[in-house]
mmCIF file with all atom_site columns, C-alpha atoms in Angstrom:
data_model
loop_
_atom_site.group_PDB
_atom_site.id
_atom_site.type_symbol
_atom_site.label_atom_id
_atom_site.label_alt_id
_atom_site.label_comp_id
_atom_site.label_asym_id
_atom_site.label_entity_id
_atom_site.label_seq_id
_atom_site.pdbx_PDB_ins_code
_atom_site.Cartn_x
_atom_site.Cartn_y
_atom_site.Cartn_z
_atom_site.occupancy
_atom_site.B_iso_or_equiv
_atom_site.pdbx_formal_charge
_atom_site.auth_seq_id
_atom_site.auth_comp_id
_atom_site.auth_asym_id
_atom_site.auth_atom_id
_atom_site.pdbx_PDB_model_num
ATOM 1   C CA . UNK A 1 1   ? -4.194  11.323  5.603   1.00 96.00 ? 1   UNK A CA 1
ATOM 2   C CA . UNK A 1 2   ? -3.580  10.762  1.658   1.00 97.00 ? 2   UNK A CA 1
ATOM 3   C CA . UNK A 1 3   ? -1.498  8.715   0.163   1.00 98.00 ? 3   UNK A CA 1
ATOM 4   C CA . UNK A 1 4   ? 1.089   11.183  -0.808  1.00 97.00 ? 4   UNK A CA 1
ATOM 5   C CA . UNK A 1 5   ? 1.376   12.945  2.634   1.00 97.00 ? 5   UNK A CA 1
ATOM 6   C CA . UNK A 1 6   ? 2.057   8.964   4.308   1.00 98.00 ? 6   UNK A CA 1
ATOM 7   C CA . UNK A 1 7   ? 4.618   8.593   1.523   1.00 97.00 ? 7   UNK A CA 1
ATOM 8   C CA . UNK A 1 8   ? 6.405   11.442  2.818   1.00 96.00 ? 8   UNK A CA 1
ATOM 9   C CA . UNK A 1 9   ? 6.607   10.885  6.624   1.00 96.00 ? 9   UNK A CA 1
ATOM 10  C CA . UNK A 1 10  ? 6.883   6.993   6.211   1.00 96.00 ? 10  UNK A CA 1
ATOM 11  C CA . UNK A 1 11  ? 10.480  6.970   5.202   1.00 96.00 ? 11  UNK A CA 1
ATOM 12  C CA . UNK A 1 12  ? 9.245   4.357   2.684   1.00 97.00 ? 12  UNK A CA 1
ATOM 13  C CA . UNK A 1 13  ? 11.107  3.620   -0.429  1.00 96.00 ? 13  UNK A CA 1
ATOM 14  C CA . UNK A 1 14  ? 8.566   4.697   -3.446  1.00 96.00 ? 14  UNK A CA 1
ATOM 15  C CA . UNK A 1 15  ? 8.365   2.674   -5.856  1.00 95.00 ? 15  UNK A CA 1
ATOM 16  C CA . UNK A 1 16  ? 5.574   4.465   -7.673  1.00 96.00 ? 16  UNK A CA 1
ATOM 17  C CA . UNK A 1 17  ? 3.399   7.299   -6.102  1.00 97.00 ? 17  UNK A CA 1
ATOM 18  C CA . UNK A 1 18  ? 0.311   7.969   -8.480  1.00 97.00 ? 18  UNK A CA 1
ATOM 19  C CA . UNK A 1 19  ? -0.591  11.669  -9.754  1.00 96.00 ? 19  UNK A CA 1
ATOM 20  C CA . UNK A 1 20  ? -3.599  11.579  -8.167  1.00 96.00 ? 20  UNK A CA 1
ATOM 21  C CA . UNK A 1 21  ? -1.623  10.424  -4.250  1.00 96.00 ? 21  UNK A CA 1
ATOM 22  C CA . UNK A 1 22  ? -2.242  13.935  -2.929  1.00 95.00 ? 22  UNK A CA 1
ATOM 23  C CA . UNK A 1 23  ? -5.886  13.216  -3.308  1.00 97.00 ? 23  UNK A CA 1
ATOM 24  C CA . UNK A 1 24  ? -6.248  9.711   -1.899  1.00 97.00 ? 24  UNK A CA 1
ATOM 25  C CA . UNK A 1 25  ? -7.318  9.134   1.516   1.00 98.00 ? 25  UNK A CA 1
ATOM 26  C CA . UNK A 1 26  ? -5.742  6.633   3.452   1.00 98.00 ? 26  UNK A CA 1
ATOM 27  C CA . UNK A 1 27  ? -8.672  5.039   5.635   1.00 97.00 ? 27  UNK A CA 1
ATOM 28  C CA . UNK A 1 28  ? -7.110  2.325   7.414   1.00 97.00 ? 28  UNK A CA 1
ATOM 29  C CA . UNK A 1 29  ? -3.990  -0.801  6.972   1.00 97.00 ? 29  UNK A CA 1
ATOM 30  C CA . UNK A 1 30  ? -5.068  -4.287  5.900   1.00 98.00 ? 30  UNK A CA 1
ATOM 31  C CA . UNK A 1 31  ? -2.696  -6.941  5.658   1.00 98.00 ? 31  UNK A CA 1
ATOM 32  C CA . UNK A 1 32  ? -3.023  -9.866  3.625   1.00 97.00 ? 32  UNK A CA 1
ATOM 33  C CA . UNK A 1 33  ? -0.668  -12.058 1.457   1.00 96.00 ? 33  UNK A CA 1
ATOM 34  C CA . UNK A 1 34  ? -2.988  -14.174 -0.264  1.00 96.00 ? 34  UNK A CA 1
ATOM 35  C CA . UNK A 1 35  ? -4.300  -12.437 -3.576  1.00 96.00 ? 35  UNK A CA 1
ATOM 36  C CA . UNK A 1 36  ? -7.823  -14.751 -3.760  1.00 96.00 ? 36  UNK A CA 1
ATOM 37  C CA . UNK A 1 37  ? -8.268  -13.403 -0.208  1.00 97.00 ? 37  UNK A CA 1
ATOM 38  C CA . UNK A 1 38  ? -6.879  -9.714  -0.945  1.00 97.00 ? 38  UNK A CA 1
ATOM 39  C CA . UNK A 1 39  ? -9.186  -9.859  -4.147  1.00 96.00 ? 39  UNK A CA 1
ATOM 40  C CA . UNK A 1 40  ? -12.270 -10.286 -1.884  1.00 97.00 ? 40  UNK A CA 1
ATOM 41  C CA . UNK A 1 41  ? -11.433 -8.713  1.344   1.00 97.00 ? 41  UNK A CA 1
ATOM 42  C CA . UNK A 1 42  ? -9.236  -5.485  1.096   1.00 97.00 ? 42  UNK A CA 1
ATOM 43  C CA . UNK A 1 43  ? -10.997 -2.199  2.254   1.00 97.00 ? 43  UNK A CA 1
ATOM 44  C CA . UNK A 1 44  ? -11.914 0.472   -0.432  1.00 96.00 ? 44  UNK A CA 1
ATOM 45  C CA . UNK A 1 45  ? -9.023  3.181   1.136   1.00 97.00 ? 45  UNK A CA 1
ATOM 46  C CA . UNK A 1 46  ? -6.437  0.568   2.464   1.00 98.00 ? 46  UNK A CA 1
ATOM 47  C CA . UNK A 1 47  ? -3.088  0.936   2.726   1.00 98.00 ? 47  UNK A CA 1
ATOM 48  C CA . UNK A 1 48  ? -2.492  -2.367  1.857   1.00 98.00 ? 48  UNK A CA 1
ATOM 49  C CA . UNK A 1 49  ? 0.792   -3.935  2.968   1.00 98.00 ? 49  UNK A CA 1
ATOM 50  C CA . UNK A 1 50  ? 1.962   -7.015  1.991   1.00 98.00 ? 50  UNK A CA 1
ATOM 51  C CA . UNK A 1 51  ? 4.827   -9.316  0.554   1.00 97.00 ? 51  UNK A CA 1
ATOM 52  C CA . UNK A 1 52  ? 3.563   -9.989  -2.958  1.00 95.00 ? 52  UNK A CA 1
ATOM 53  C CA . UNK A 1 53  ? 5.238   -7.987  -5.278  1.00 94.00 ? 53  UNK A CA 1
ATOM 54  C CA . UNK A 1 54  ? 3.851   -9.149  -8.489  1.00 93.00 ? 54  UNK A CA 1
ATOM 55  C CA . UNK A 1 55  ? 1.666   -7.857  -11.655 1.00 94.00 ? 55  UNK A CA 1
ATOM 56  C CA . UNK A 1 56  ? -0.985  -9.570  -9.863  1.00 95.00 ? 56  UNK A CA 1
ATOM 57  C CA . UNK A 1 57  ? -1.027  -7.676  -6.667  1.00 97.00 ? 57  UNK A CA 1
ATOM 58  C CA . UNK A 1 58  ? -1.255  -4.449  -8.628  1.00 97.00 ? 58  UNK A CA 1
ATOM 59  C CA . UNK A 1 59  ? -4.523  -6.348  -10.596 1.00 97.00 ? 59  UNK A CA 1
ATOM 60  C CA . UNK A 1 60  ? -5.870  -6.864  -7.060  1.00 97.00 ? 60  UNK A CA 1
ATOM 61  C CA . UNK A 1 61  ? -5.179  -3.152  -6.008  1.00 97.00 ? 61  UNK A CA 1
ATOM 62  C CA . UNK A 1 62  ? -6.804  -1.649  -8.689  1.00 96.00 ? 62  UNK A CA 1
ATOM 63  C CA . UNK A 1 63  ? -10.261 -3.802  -8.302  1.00 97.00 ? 63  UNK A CA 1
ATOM 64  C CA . UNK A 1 64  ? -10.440 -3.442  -4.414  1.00 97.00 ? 64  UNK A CA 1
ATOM 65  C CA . UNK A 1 65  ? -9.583  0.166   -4.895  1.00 96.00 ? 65  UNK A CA 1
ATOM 66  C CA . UNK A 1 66  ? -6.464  0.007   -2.362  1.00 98.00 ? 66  UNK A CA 1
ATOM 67  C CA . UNK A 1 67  ? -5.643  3.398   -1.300  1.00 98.00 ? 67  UNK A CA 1
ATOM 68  C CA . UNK A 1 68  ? -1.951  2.472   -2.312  1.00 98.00 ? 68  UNK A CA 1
ATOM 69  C CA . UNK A 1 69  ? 0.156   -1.000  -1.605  1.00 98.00 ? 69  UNK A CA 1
ATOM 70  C CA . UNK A 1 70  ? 3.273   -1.488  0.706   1.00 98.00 ? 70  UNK A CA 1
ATOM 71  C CA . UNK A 1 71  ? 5.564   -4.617  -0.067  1.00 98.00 ? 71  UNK A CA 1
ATOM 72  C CA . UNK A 1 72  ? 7.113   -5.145  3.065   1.00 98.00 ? 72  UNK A CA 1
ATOM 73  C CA . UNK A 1 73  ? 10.057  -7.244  4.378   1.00 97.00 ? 73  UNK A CA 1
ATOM 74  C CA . UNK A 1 74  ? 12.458  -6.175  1.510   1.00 96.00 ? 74  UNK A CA 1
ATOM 75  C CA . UNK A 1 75  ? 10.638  -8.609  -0.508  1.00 96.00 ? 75  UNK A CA 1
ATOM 76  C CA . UNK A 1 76  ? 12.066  -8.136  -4.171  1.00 92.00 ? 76  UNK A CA 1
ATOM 77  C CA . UNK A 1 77  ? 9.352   -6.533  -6.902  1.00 82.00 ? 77  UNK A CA 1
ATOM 78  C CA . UNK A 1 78  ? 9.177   -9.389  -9.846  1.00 76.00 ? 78  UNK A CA 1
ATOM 79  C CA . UNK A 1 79  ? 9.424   -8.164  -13.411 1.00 79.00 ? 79  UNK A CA 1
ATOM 80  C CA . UNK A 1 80  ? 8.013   -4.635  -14.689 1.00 93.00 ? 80  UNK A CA 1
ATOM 81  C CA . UNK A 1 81  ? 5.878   -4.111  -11.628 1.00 95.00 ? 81  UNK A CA 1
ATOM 82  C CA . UNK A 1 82  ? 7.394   -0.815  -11.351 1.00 94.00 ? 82  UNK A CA 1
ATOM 83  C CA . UNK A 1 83  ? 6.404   0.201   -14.869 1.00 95.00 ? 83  UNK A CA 1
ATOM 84  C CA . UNK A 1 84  ? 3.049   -1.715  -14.201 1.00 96.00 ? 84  UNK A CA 1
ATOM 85  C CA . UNK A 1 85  ? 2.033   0.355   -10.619 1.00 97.00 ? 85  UNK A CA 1
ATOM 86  C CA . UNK A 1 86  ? 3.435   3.286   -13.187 1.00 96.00 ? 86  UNK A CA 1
ATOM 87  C CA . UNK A 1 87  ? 1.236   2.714   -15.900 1.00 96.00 ? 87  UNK A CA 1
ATOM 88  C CA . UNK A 1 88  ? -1.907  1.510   -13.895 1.00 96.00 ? 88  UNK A CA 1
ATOM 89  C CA . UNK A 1 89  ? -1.497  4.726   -11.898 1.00 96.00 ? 89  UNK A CA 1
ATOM 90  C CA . UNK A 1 90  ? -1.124  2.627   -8.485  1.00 97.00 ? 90  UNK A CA 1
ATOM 91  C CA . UNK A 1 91  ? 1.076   4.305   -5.595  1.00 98.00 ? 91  UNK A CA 1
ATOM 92  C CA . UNK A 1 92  ? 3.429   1.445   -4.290  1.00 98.00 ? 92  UNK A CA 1
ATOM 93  C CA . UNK A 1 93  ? 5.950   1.766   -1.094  1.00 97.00 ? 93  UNK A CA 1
ATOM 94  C CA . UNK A 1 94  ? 8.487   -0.492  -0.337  1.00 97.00 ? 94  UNK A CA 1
ATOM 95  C CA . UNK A 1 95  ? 9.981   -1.213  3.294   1.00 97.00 ? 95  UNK A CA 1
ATOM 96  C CA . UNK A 1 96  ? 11.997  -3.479  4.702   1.00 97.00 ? 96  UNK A CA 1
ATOM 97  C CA . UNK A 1 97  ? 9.594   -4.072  7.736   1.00 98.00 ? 97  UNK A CA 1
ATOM 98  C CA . UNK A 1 98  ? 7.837   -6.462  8.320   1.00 98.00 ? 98  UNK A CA 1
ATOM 99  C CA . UNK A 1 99  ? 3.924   -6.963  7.545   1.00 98.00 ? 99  UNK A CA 1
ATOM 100 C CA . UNK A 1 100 ? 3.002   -5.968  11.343  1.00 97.00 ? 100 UNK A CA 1
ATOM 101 C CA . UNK A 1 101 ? 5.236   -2.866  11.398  1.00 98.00 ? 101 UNK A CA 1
ATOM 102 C CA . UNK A 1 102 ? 4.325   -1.307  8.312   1.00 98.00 ? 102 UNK A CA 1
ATOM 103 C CA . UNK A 1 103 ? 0.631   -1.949  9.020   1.00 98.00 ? 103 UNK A CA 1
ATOM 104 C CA . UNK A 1 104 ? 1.169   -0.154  12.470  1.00 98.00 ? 104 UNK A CA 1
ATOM 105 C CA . UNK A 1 105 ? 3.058   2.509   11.304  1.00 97.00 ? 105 UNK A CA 1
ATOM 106 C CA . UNK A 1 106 ? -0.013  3.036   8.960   1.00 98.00 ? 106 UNK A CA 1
ATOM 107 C CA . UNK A 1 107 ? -2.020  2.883   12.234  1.00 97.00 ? 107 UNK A CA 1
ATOM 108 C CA . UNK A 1 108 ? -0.399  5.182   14.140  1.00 96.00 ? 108 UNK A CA 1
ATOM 109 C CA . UNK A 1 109 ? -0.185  7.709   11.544  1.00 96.00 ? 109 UNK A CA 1
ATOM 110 C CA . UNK A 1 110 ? -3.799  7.645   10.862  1.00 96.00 ? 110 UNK A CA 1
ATOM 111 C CA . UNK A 1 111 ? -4.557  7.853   14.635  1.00 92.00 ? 111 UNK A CA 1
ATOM 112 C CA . UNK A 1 112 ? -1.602  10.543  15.429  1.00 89.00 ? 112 UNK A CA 1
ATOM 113 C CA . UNK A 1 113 ? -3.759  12.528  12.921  1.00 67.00 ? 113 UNK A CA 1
ATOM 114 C CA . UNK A 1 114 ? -7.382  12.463  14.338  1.00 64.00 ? 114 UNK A CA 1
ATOM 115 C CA . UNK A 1 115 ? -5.893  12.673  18.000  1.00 63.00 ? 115 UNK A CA 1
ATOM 116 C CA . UNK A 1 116 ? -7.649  9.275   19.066  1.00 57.00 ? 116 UNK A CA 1
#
């Protein structure tokens, strides 16, 4: 499923969705809040969901080569991270979820489309 066609079915507030978000394959959800862990540990095609909301986080996307970033549980973006996802050509959702919800939504999407 890419990027784009999750942004559409979520419901998700978008925050930024990149020009290239009808290409991007969402491969699976990873959740993690700590960005020295996220740095080092999220998947190459995640849909990474999390409460950070910071310049940082979109740092962190763009090195692990998230498939796009959900900030869950209404947490508030800080500063120009709009603008920054915007520039840095990251797609970001926002939800008011929380961290497991948005992670299984991911889930279930992914799995309602390969019928497993």
């Amino acid at each position: 499923m890419t990027v784009k066609e999750f942004a559409e079915q979520s419901g998700f507030r978008v925050i930024n969705l990149a020009e290239n978000a009808g290409e991007v394959l969402i491969r699976q959800s990873y959740c993690c809040d700590l960005l020295s862990i996220a740095m080092t540990k999220v998947p190459e095609g995640a849909a990474w969901v999390t409460v950070m909301s910071n310049i940082n986080t979109l740092a962190v996307a763009s090195l692990t080569e998230a498939a796009c970033v959900i900030v869950a549980e209404n947490a508030a973006a800080a500063g120009d991270f709009a603008a920054k996802a915007k520039e840095q050509g990251i797609t970001v959702l926002h939800t008011e979820l929380p961290v497991f919800d948005a992670a299984l939504m991911v889930y279930q999407a992914l799995h309602a489309e390969s019928g497993v």
